[in-house]
Short mmCIF file of C-alpha atoms in Angstrom, two decimals:
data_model
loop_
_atom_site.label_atom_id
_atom_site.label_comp_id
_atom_site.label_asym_id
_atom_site.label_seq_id
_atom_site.Cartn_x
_atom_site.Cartn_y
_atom_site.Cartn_z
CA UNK A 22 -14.89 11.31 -5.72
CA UNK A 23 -14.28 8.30 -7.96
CA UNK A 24 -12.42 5.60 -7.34
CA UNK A 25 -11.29 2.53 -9.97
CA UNK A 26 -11.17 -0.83 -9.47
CA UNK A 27 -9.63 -3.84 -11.12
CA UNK A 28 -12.48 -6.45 -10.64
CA UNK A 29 -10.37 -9.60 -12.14
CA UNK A 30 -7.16 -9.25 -10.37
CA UNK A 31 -6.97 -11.53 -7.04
CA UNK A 32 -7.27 -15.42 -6.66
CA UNK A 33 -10.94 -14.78 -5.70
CA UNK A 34 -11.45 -11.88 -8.76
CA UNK A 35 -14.22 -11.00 -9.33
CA UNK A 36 -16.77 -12.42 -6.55
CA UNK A 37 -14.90 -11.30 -3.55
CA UNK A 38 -14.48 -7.70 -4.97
CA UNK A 39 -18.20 -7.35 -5.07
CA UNK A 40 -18.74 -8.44 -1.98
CA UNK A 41 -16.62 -5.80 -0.39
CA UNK A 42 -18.70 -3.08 -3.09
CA UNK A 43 -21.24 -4.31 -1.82
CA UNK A 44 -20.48 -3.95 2.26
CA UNK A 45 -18.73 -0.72 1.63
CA UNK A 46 -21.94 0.61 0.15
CA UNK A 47 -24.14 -1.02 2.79
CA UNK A 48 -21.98 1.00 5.10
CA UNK A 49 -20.93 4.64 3.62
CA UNK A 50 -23.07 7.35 4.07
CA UNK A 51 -21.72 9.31 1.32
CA UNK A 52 -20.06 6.67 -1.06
CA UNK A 53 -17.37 7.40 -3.83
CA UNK A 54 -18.47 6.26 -7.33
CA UNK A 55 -16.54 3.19 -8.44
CA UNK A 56 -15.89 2.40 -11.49
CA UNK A 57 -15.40 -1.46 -11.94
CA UNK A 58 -13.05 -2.49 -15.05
CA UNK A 59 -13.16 -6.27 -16.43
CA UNK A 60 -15.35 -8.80 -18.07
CA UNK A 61 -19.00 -7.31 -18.06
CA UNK A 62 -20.24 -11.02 -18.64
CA UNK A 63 -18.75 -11.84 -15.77
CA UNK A 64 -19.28 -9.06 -13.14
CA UNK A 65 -22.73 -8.04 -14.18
CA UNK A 66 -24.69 -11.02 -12.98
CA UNK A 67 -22.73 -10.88 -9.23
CA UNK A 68 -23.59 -7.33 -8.85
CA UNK A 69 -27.00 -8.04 -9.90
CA UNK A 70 -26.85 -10.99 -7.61
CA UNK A 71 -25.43 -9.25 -4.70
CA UNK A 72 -28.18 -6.01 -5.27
CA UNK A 73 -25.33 -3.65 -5.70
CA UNK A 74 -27.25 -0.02 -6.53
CA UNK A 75 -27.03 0.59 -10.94
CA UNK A 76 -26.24 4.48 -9.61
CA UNK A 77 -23.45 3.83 -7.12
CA UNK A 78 -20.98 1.79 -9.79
CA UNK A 79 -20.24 2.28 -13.34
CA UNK A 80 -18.95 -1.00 -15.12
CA UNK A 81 -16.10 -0.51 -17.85
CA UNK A 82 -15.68 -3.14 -19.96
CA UNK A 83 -12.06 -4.75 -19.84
CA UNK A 84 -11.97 -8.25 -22.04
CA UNK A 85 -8.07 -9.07 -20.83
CA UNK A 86 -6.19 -10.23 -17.52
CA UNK A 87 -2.95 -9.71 -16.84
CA UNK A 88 -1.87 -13.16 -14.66
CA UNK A 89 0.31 -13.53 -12.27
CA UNK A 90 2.78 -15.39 -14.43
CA UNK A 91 2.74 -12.88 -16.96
CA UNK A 92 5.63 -10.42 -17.78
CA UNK A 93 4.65 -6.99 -16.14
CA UNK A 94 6.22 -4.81 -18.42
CA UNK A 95 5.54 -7.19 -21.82
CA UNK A 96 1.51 -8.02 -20.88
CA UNK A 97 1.08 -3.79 -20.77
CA UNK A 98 2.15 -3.29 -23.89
CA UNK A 99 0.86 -6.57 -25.24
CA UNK A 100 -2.74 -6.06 -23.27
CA UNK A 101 -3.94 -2.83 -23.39
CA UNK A 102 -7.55 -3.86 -22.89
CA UNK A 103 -6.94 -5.64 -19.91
CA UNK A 104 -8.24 -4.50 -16.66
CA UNK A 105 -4.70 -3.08 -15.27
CA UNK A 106 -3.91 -1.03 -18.30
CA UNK A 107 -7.65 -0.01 -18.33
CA UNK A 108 -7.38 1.05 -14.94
CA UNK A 109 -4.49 3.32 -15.41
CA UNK A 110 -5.58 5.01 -18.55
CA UNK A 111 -9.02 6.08 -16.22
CA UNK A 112 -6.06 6.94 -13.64
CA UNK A 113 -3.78 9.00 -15.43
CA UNK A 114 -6.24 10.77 -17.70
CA UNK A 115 -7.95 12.22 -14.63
CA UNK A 116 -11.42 10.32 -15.05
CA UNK A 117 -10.76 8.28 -11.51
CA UNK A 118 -9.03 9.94 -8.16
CA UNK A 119 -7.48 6.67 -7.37
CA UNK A 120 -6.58 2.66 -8.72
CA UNK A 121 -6.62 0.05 -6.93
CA UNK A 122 -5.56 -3.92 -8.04
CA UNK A 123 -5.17 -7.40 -6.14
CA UNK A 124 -3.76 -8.31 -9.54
CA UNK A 125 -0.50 -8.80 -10.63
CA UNK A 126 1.83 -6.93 -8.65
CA UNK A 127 4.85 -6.45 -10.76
CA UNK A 128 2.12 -4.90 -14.12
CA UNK A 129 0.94 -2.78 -10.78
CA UNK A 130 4.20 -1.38 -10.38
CA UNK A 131 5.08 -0.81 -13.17
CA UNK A 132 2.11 1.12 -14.74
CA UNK A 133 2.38 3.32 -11.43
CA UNK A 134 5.79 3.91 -12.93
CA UNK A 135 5.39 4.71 -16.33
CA UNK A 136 1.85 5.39 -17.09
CA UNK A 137 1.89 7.71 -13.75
CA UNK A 138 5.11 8.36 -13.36
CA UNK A 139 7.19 9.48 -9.94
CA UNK A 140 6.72 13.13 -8.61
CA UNK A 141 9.69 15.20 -9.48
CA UNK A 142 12.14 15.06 -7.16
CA UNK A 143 11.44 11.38 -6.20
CA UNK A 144 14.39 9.29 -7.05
CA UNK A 145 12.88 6.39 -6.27
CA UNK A 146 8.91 5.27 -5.21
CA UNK A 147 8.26 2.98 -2.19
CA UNK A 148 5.45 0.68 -0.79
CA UNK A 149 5.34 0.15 3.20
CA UNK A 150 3.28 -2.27 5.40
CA UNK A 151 1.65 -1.15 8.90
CA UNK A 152 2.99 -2.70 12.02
CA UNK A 153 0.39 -2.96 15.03
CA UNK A 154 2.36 -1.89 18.34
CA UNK A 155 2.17 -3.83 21.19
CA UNK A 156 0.43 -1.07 23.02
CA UNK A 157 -2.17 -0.87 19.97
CA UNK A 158 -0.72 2.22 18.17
CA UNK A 159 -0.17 1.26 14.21
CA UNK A 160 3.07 2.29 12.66
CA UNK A 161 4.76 2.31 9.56
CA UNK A 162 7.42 0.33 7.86
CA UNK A 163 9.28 1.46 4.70
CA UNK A 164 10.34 -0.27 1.87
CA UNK A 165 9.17 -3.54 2.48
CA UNK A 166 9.83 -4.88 -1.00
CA UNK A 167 9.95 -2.51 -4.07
CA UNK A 168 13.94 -1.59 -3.48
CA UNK A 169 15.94 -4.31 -2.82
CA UNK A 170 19.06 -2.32 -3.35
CA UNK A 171 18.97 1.46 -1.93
CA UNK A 172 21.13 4.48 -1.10
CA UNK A 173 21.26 6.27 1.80
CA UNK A 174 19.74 9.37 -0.40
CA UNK A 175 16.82 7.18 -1.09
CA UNK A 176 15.71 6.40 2.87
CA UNK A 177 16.12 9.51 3.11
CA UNK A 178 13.22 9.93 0.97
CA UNK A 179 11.42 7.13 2.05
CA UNK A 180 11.96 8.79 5.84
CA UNK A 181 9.77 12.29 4.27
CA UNK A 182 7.26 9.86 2.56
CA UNK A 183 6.33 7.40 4.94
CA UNK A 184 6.46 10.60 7.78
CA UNK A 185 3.55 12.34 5.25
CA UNK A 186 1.69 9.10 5.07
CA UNK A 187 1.82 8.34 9.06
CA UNK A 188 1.14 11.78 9.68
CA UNK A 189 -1.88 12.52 7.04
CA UNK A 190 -3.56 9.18 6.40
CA UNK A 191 -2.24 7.38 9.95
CA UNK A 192 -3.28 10.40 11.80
CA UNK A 193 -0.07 10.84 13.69
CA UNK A 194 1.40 13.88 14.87
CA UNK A 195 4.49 14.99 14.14
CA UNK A 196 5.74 10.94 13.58
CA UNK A 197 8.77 10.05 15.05
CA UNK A 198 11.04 8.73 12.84
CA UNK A 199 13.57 5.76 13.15
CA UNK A 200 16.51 3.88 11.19
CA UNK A 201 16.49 0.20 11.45
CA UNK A 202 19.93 -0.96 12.29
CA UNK A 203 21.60 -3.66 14.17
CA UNK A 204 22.13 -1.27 17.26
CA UNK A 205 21.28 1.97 19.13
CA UNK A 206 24.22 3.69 18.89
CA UNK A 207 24.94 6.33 16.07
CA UNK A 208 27.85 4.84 13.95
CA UNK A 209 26.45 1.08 14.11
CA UNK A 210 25.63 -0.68 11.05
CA UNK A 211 27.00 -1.63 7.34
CA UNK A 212 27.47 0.85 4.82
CA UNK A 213 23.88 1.98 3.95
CA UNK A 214 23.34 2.62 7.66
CA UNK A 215 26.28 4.36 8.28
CA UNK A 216 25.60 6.98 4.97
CA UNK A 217 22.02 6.88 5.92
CA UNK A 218 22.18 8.32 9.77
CA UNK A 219 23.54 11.71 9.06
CA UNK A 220 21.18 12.42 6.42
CA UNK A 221 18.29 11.46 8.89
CA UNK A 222 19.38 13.89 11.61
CA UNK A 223 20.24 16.83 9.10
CA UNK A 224 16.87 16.45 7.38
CA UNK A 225 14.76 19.13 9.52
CA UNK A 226 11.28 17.92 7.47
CA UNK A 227 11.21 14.61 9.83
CA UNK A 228 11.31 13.77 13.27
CA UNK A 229 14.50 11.48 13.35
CA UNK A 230 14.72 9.85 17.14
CA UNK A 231 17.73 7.78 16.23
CA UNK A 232 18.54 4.01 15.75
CA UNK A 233 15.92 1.16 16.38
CA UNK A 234 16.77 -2.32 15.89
CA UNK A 235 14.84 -5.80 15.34
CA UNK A 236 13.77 -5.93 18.40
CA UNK A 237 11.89 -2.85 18.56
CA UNK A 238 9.83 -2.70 15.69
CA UNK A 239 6.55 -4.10 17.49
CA UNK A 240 7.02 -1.80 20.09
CA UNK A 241 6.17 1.68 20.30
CA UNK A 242 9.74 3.07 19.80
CA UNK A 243 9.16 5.11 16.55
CA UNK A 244 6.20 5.51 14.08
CA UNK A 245 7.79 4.78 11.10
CA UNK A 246 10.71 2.88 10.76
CA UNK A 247 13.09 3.03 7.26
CA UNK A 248 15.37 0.52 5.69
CA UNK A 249 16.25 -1.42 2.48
CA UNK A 250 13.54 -3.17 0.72
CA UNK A 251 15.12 -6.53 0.98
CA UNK A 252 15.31 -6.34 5.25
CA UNK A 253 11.78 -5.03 5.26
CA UNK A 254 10.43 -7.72 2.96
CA UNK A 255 11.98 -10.54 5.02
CA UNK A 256 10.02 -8.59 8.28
CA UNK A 257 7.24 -8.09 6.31
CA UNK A 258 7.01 -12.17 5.69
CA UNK A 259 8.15 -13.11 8.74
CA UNK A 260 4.98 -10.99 10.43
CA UNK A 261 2.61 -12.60 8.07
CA UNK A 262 3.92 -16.51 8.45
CA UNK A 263 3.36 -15.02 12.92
CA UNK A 264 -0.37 -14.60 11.67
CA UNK A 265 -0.68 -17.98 9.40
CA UNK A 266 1.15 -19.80 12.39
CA UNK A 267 -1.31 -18.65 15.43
CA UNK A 268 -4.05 -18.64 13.00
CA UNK A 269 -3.51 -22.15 12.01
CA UNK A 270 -2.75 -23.33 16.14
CA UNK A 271 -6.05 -21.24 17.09
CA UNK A 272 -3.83 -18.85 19.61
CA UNK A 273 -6.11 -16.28 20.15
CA UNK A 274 -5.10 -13.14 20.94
CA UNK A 275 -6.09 -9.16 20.27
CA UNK A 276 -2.80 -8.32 18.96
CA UNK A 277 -2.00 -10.98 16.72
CA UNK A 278 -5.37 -10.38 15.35
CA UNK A 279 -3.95 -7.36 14.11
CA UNK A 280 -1.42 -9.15 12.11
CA UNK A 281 -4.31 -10.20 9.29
CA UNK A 282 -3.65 -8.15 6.47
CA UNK A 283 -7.39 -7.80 5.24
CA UNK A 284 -7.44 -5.14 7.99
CA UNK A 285 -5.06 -2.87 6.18
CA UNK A 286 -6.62 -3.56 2.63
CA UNK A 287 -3.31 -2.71 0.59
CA UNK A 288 -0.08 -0.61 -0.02
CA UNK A 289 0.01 2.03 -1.67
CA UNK A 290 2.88 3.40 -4.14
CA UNK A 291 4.45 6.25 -2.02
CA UNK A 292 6.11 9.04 -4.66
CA UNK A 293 3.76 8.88 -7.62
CA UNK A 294 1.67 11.36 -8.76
CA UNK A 295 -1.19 9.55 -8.14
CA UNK A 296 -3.01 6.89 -5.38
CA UNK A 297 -2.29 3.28 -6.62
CA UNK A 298 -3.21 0.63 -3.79
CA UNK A 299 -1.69 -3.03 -4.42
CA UNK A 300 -4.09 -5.62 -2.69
CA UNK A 301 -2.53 -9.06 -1.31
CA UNK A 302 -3.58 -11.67 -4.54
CA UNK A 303 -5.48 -13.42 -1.37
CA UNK A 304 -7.63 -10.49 -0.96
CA UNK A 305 -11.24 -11.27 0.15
CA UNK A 306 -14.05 -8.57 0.97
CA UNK A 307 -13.02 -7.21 4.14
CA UNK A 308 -9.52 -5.98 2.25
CA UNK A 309 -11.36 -4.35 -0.50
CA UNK A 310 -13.31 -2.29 1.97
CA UNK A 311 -10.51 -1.52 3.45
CA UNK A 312 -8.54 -0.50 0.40
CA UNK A 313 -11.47 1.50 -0.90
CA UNK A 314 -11.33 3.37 2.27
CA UNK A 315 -7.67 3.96 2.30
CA UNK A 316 -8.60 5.34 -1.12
CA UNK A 317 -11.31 7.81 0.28
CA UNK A 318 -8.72 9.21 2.30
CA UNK A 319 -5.77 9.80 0.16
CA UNK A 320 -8.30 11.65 -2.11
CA UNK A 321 -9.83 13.83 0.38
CA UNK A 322 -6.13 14.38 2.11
CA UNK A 323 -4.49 15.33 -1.25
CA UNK A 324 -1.56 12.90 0.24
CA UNK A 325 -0.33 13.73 -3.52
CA UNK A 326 -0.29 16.90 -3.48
CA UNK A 327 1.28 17.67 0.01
CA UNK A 328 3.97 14.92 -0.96
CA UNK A 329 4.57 16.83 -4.25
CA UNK A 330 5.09 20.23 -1.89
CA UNK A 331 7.79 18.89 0.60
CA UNK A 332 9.75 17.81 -2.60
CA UNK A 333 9.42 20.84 -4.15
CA UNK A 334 10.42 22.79 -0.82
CA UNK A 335 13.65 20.86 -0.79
#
């Protein structure tokens, strides 16, 4: 199993990605190989520094950055020996099982797009965000950024995607799956709602329980729960600034422990062909390790490939 990843992209780039290398190897039995693309002058000396193992990494020499003000679309063409574009090339030529970036998020994107390209059938790719339940259950929330504009045909398909992913990788069986909406009731809503319902309950690959609204998306009333990109964004904000906010006042509590991101590593691009993981830019060690693991385990789960099936079976 090999894994890539992009050692210069992140605020901390490239110390705090070696220290999570470095703690996932301390603590896998039977490691993946990573291979580490950026500036060898620059990663070399912290891996020799933090006694990361010659045989457990393989360095790949990347002299460019894509940063975070850059044009996504214009710095891939324009840098194709940065890290990112290095990354996907090991990606989508088969030479790494997986990519994963706390770089730019937009170059991210769009390489997933166009260097690996949707699986047939997929209109439209997504990224979600876990949601700890109250009860300490995780669930899923879907699109939580990448669509800002959908159709009811596409959360539809983000309702079979994120159902795969809470199913395979969450370890949930048979996921119950919900509509965010401003009430209960079938027929409630604005337009997208409204088209959206029917195709939920007719689609006999998910387990569609009905309507949830704002109120019950920390509670255990569905395991994933679909909607636009722009209402999931603002939810997926508005949990983070609960985190920053009891962090910040010392509240201490279990659950809102489980609001730090670094726990969850990354989101991956649901509907490509291949694993791509997005890290927060903020990402220190603990959310490599967990991204790397989240890798592992779309690998060995062929998330892919079972994805690619229920498309095909439509």
């Amino acid at each position: 199993m090999t894994i890539c990843l992009d050692m210069m992209g992140g605020d901390f780039a490239p110390l705090e990605a070696v220290k999570g290398i470095r703690d996932y190897l301390t603590e896998a039995d039977n490691p993946a190989l990573l291979f580490l693309v950026g500036d060898e002058a620059q990663i070399n000396p912290l891996l020799q520094q933090h006694q990361i193992p010659a045989d457990k990494v393989k360095v790949i020499h990347a002299p460019q950055v894509i940063e975070y003000n850059e044009s996504p679309t214009k710095a891939l063409k324009e840098k194709q020996q940065s890290s990112i574009a290095v990354g996907f090339h090991l990606l989508a030529t088969g030479k790494a099982g997986a990519f994963i970036s706390a770089g730019n998020t937009g170059a991210m994107l769009v390489g997933a797009m166009y260097s690996i390209k949707p699986m047939e059938g997929v209109q439209r790719p997504t990224i979600s965000t876990i949601i700890p339940k109250d009860n300490g259950k995780t669930g899923l929330l879907l699109d939580v950024g990448l669509n800002a504009d959908c159709k009811p045909e596409h959360l539809n398909q983000f309702a079979l995607l994120g159902s795969l992913y809470a199913k395979h990788i969450l370890g949930i069986d048979n996921p119950r799956v919900a509509l965010l909406n401003i009430g209960e009731e079938e027929g409630k809503g604005n337009l997208l709602a409204q088209g959206t319902y029917p195709l939920l309950k007719e689609n006999d690959q998910i387990n569609f329980t009905g309507n949830v609204e704002g109120r019950d998306v920390f509670l255990d009333k569905a395991d994933v729960v679909v909607c636009d990109g722009f209402t999931g964004n603002v939810i997926l904000k508005m949990a983070e600034s609960i985190y920053e906010i009891t962090h910040r006042k010392e509240i201490k509590h279990e659950y809102l422990d489980r609001f730090n991101f670094e726990l969850y590593g990354g989101t991956p691009v649901l509907g490509i062909a291949k694993p791509v993981i997005i890290g927060h830019g903020i990402s220190h060690a603990k959310a490599f390790v967990a991204m790397i693991h989240l890798a592992e385990k779309m690998i060995a789960t062929d998330l892919m490939g079972k994805m690619k099936a229920s498309f095909e079976s439509k």
